[in-house]
Amino acid sequence: MNIIYTVCNRTNLAHALALSESVLRHQPDSAFYLCWVDNIALDSLPDHVHRLSVGEVDIPGWDKMQAEYYDFELLAACRPWFAIRLLELHTDCKNITFLAPTTLLLNSFEELLTSGGPISLTPNIQKPLLKSSVLDDKRILNVGMFHSGSWILKPGADTRKMLGWWAERTVDRAKFDLCNGMNMDQLWLNFVPVWVPGTVQIGHTGWHYGLHAVLNKELSLKNGEYLVDNRSLISVDFAGLDYFDPIWSDHTSLLSQNGVFKSLFINYKSTLKTPHQISVAEKTPGYGKLPDIRKNRNLRNGIAGKLKAITRYIEEF
């Protein structure tokens, strides 16, 4: 069997359910797991969605993790632990694929399952970045060469060891703290090629298009088909656009650089539906610290940057 899973809490539950519908449409033979990191019951999930709660996963130091991590950090820290548990539950699993809840499938990726290596990673960039004041090489180095929003793993001795090594580090080293060499679960992916010989970088241009790809990949709509550099769009990630994402929300201005991507996002937002059991008054996740994310943060940061530039000019001249 093949497994596709995502990890979410009530903040991104609607997004995870939209992903599940796209999986049912384009990868119907794969089992879809919604891995739940929250303390509210989910009693009315669609029949094709399997739920696995964090309480069913043996994560050492779980109480300390939820006390020290912000809720978005906690979600990322749990990702490899859920993968380990799913492989324990399904010893016949041939491929396990992680997709961030903000991802949407638009086509099958069966060819990637059959042609990939023991683990297939998604590079943030596949060629030198075009010059931009929003995203540059240094920022990519800060967040890591590989995008943790999607990867494909074939169970084996090397990949299981890598998962265990990765999971151990997310227990206490998965904060969003670039100055101290941490970026949630993501920077650890830089070491995967060392752990797993034969690691593959997914080169299909239509795989996992998002803010990281806007500068160097051309998304277009031709004869009703979405294409990325003239190849079919397989998956798109709206990370950073609909709710706060510590990495990609600083780059939301890139959305306006591709009108097709912007239209896709508008259509995507109109499809999001939260289950009735989570009311408007219950939007606060049950696990993890709550960050103080203020409205118009990007606008304020932009104004602050311009003011700093002015003061720097005055000091120099």
Tab-separated table of C-alpha atoms in Angstrom, residues 13 17 42 58 62 71 76 86 104 130 132 136 178 225 245 251 289 292 302:
chain	number	residue	atom	x	y	z
A	13	LEU	CA	-7.828	21.569	9.421
A	17	LEU	CA	-9.449	18.367	4.306
A	42	LEU	CA	-12.870	14.940	15.337
A	58	ASP	CA	4.930	7.584	21.521
A	62	TRP	CA	5.759	15.256	24.709
A	71	ASP	CA	1.835	25.555	17.947
A	76	ALA	CA	6.561	20.426	12.302
A	86	LEU	CA	2.415	4.925	10.395
A	104	LEU	CA	-3.290	20.634	-3.185
A	130	LEU	CA	16.491	35.535	-10.176
A	132	SER	CA	14.649	39.889	-6.005
A	136	ASP	CA	17.468	35.643	-2.242
A	178	LEU	CA	17.497	30.849	12.475
A	225	GLU	CA	-4.428	22.932	-18.119
A	245	ASP	CA	3.684	30.582	8.292
A	251	HIS	CA	7.279	36.433	1.037
A	289	LYS	CA	2.281	28.115	22.938
A	292	ASP	CA	1.523	37.003	19.069
A	302	GLY	CA	8.038	47.138	5.130
